[in-house]
Amino acid sequence: AFRRGEVCHIINPDINQEIYGMPEYIGALLSASLSRSADQFRKYYYDNGSHAGCIIHIGSSAVDRESMEALKKTLTESRGGGAFKNLLIQTT
């Protein structure tokens, strides 16, 4: 309920008219978001020792269990705080 003489100004963004259209910065939001994501990727890349994770495929069952465990441990410890993930696949 409004008192006499009060004004309630409701602005709805509308791309089809110029007076209250979408704010000009709306078009730049995607670019800013992508730029932030790229900066974050570069930071994680640097923090992770300049590598972005990997996929290692071992196609032989000749690798002993001790070597596989050592490789798993090395890959887990090289993640730099979880910035990137490594994938180890062993097929026989």
Coordinates of N, CA and C in Angstrom, one line a residue:
A1 N 0.8 -1.2 0.0 CA 0.0 0.0 0.0 C 0.9 1.2 0.0
F2 N 0.6 2.1 -0.9 CA 1.4 3.3 -1.1 C 0.5 4.5 -0.6
R3 N 1.2 5.5 0.0 CA 0.5 6.7 0.4 C 0.3 7.6 -0.8
R4 N -0.6 8.5 -0.7 CA -0.9 9.4 -1.7 C 0.3 10.3 -2.0
G5 N 0.7 10.4 -3.3 CA 1.8 11.2 -3.7 C 3.2 10.4 -3.8
E6 N 3.2 9.1 -3.3 CA 4.4 8.3 -3.4 C 4.5 7.7 -4.8
V7 N 5.7 7.5 -5.2 CA 6.0 7.0 -6.5 C 6.8 5.6 -6.3
C8 N 6.3 4.6 -6.9 CA 7.0 3.3 -6.9 C 7.5 3.1 -8.4
H9 N 8.8 3.2 -8.5 CA 9.5 3.1 -9.8 C 10.0 1.7 -10.0
I10 N 9.4 0.9 -10.8 CA 9.8 -0.5 -11.1 C 10.5 -0.5 -12.4
I11 N 11.8 -0.9 -12.4 CA 12.6 -1.0 -13.6 C 12.8 -2.5 -14.0
N12 N 12.4 -2.9 -15.1 CA 12.6 -4.2 -15.6 C 13.5 -4.1 -16.8
P13 N 14.7 -4.8 -16.8 CA 15.6 -4.7 -17.9 C 14.9 -5.3 -19.1
D14 N 15.1 -4.7 -20.3 CA 14.4 -5.2 -21.5 C 15.4 -4.8 -22.7
I15 N 15.8 -5.8 -23.4 CA 16.7 -5.6 -24.5 C 16.1 -4.9 -25.7
N16 N 14.7 -4.9 -25.7 CA 14.0 -4.4 -26.9 C 13.7 -2.9 -26.8
Q17 N 14.1 -2.2 -25.7 CA 13.9 -0.8 -25.6 C 15.2 -0.1 -25.0
E18 N 15.4 1.1 -25.3 CA 16.6 1.8 -25.0 C 16.6 2.5 -23.6
I19 N 15.5 2.8 -23.1 CA 15.5 3.6 -21.9 C 15.9 2.7 -20.7
Y20 N 15.3 1.6 -20.5 CA 15.7 0.7 -19.3 C 16.3 -0.6 -19.8
G21 N 16.9 -0.6 -20.9 CA 17.5 -1.8 -21.5 C 18.5 -2.5 -20.6
M22 N 19.0 -3.6 -21.1 CA 20.0 -4.3 -20.3 C 21.2 -3.4 -20.1
P23 N 21.8 -3.5 -18.9 CA 23.0 -2.6 -18.6 C 24.1 -3.0 -19.6
E24 N 24.9 -2.0 -19.9 CA 26.0 -2.2 -20.9 C 27.0 -3.2 -20.5
Y25 N 27.2 -3.3 -19.2 CA 28.2 -4.3 -18.7 C 27.8 -5.7 -18.8
I26 N 26.6 -6.0 -19.1 CA 26.1 -7.4 -19.2 C 26.9 -8.2 -20.3
G27 N 27.2 -7.5 -21.4 CA 27.9 -8.2 -22.5 C 29.4 -8.5 -22.1
A28 N 29.9 -7.8 -21.1 CA 31.3 -8.0 -20.7 C 31.4 -9.1 -19.6
L29 N 30.3 -9.5 -19.0 CA 30.4 -10.5 -17.9 C 31.0 -11.8 -18.4
L30 N 30.7 -12.3 -19.6 CA 31.2 -13.6 -20.0 C 32.7 -13.5 -20.3
S31 N 33.1 -12.4 -20.9 CA 34.5 -12.1 -21.1 C 35.3 -12.1 -19.8
A32 N 34.8 -11.4 -18.8 CA 35.4 -11.3 -17.5 C 35.5 -12.6 -16.8
S33 N 34.5 -13.4 -17.0 CA 34.4 -14.8 -16.4 C 35.5 -15.7 -17.0
L34 N 35.5 -15.6 -18.3 CA 36.5 -16.4 -19.1 C 38.0 -16.0 -18.7
S35 N 38.2 -14.7 -18.6 CA 39.5 -14.2 -18.3 C 39.9 -14.7 -16.9
R36 N 39.0 -14.6 -15.9 CA 39.2 -15.1 -14.6 C 39.6 -16.6 -14.6
S37 N 38.8 -17.4 -15.4 CA 39.1 -18.8 -15.5 C 40.5 -19.1 -16.1
A38 N 40.9 -18.3 -17.1 CA 42.2 -18.5 -17.7 C 43.3 -18.1 -16.7
D39 N 43.1 -17.0 -15.9 CA 44.1 -16.6 -14.9 C 44.2 -17.7 -13.9
Q40 N 43.1 -18.3 -13.4 CA 43.1 -19.3 -12.4 C 43.8 -20.6 -12.9
F41 N 43.6 -20.9 -14.2 CA 44.3 -22.1 -14.8 C 45.8 -21.9 -14.8
R42 N 46.2 -20.7 -15.2 CA 47.6 -20.4 -15.3 C 48.3 -20.4 -13.9
K43 N 47.5 -19.9 -12.9 CA 48.0 -20.0 -11.5 C 48.2 -21.4 -11.0
Y44 N 47.2 -22.2 -11.2 CA 47.2 -23.6 -10.9 C 48.4 -24.3 -11.6
Y45 N 48.5 -24.0 -12.9 CA 49.6 -24.6 -13.7 C 51.0 -24.3 -13.1
Y46 N 51.1 -23.0 -12.7 CA 52.4 -22.6 -12.1 C 52.6 -23.3 -10.7
D47 N 51.5 -23.3 -9.9 CA 51.6 -23.9 -8.6 C 51.9 -25.4 -8.6
N48 N 51.4 -26.0 -9.7 CA 51.5 -27.5 -9.8 C 52.9 -27.9 -10.5
G49 N 53.8 -27.0 -10.6 CA 55.1 -27.3 -11.1 C 55.1 -27.3 -12.6
S50 N 54.3 -26.6 -13.2 CA 54.2 -26.4 -14.7 C 53.9 -27.6 -15.5
H51 N 52.9 -28.4 -14.9 CA 52.3 -29.4 -15.7 C 50.8 -29.5 -15.3
A52 N 50.0 -29.9 -16.3 CA 48.6 -29.8 -16.1 C 47.9 -31.2 -16.0
G53 N 48.5 -32.1 -15.2 CA 47.9 -33.4 -15.1 C 48.2 -34.2 -16.4
C54 N 48.0 -35.5 -16.2 CA 48.3 -36.4 -17.3 C 47.5 -37.7 -17.3
I55 N 47.6 -38.4 -18.4 CA 47.0 -39.7 -18.5 C 48.2 -40.7 -18.8
I56 N 48.4 -41.6 -17.9 CA 49.4 -42.6 -18.2 C 48.7 -44.0 -18.4
H57 N 49.1 -44.5 -19.6 CA 48.5 -45.9 -19.9 C 49.6 -46.9 -19.9
I58 N 49.5 -47.9 -19.1 CA 50.4 -49.0 -19.1 C 49.7 -50.2 -19.6
G59 N 50.2 -50.7 -20.8 CA 49.6 -51.8 -21.5 C 50.3 -53.1 -21.3
S60 N 50.9 -53.3 -20.2 CA 51.6 -54.5 -19.9 C 51.4 -55.0 -18.5
S61 N 51.2 -56.3 -18.3 CA 51.1 -56.8 -17.0 C 52.4 -57.1 -16.4
A62 N 53.5 -56.8 -17.1 CA 54.8 -57.1 -16.6 C 55.3 -56.2 -15.5
V63 N 54.6 -55.1 -15.3 CA 54.9 -54.1 -14.2 C 54.6 -54.7 -12.9
D64 N 55.5 -54.8 -12.0 CA 55.2 -55.4 -10.7 C 54.4 -54.5 -9.8
R65 N 53.8 -55.0 -8.8 CA 52.9 -54.3 -7.9 C 53.6 -53.2 -7.2
E66 N 54.8 -53.4 -6.7 CA 55.6 -52.4 -6.0 C 55.8 -51.2 -6.9
S67 N 56.2 -51.4 -8.2 CA 56.4 -50.3 -9.1 C 55.1 -49.5 -9.3
M68 N 54.0 -50.2 -9.5 CA 52.7 -49.5 -9.7 C 52.3 -48.7 -8.4
E69 N 52.6 -49.2 -7.2 CA 52.3 -48.4 -6.0 C 53.2 -47.2 -6.0
A70 N 54.4 -47.3 -6.3 CA 55.4 -46.2 -6.3 C 54.9 -45.1 -7.4
L71 N 54.4 -45.6 -8.5 CA 53.9 -44.7 -9.5 C 52.7 -43.9 -9.1
K72 N 51.8 -44.7 -8.4 CA 50.5 -44.1 -7.9 C 50.9 -43.0 -6.9
K73 N 51.8 -43.3 -6.0 CA 52.2 -42.4 -4.9 C 52.8 -41.1 -5.5
T74 N 53.7 -41.3 -6.5 CA 54.3 -40.2 -7.2 C 53.3 -39.3 -7.9
L75 N 52.3 -39.9 -8.6 CA 51.3 -39.1 -9.2 C 50.4 -38.4 -8.2
T76 N 50.1 -39.0 -7.1 CA 49.3 -38.4 -6.1 C 50.0 -37.2 -5.5
E77 N 51.3 -37.3 -5.2 CA 52.0 -36.3 -4.5 C 52.4 -35.1 -5.5
S78 N 52.3 -35.3 -6.8 CA 52.6 -34.3 -7.8 C 51.5 -33.4 -8.1
R79 N 50.3 -33.5 -7.4 CA 49.2 -32.8 -7.8 C 49.2 -31.3 -7.4
G80 N 50.0 -30.9 -6.6 CA 50.1 -29.5 -6.2 C 48.9 -29.0 -5.5
G81 N 48.4 -29.7 -4.5 CA 47.2 -29.2 -3.8 C 45.9 -29.5 -4.5
G82 N 45.9 -30.5 -5.5 CA 44.7 -30.9 -6.1 C 44.3 -30.0 -7.3
A83 N 45.3 -29.2 -7.8 CA 44.9 -28.3 -8.9 C 44.5 -29.1 -10.2
F84 N 45.3 -30.2 -10.5 CA 45.0 -31.0 -11.6 C 45.0 -32.4 -11.2
K85 N 44.3 -33.2 -12.0 CA 44.2 -34.7 -11.7 C 45.0 -35.5 -12.7
N86 N 45.5 -36.6 -12.2 CA 46.3 -37.5 -13.1 C 45.5 -38.8 -13.2
L87 N 45.6 -39.5 -14.3 CA 44.8 -40.7 -14.5 C 45.8 -41.8 -14.9
L88 N 45.8 -42.9 -14.2 CA 46.6 -44.0 -14.4 C 45.8 -45.2 -14.9
I89 N 46.0 -45.7 -16.1 CA 45.2 -46.8 -16.6 C 46.2 -48.0 -16.9
Q90 N 45.9 -49.1 -16.4 CA 46.7 -50.3 -16.6 C 45.8 -51.4 -17.3
T91 N 46.2 -51.8 -18.5 CA 45.4 -52.8 -19.2 C 46.4 -54.0 -19.4
T92 N 45.8 -55.2 -19.4 CA 46.6 -56.4 -19.6 C 46.2 -57.1 -20.9

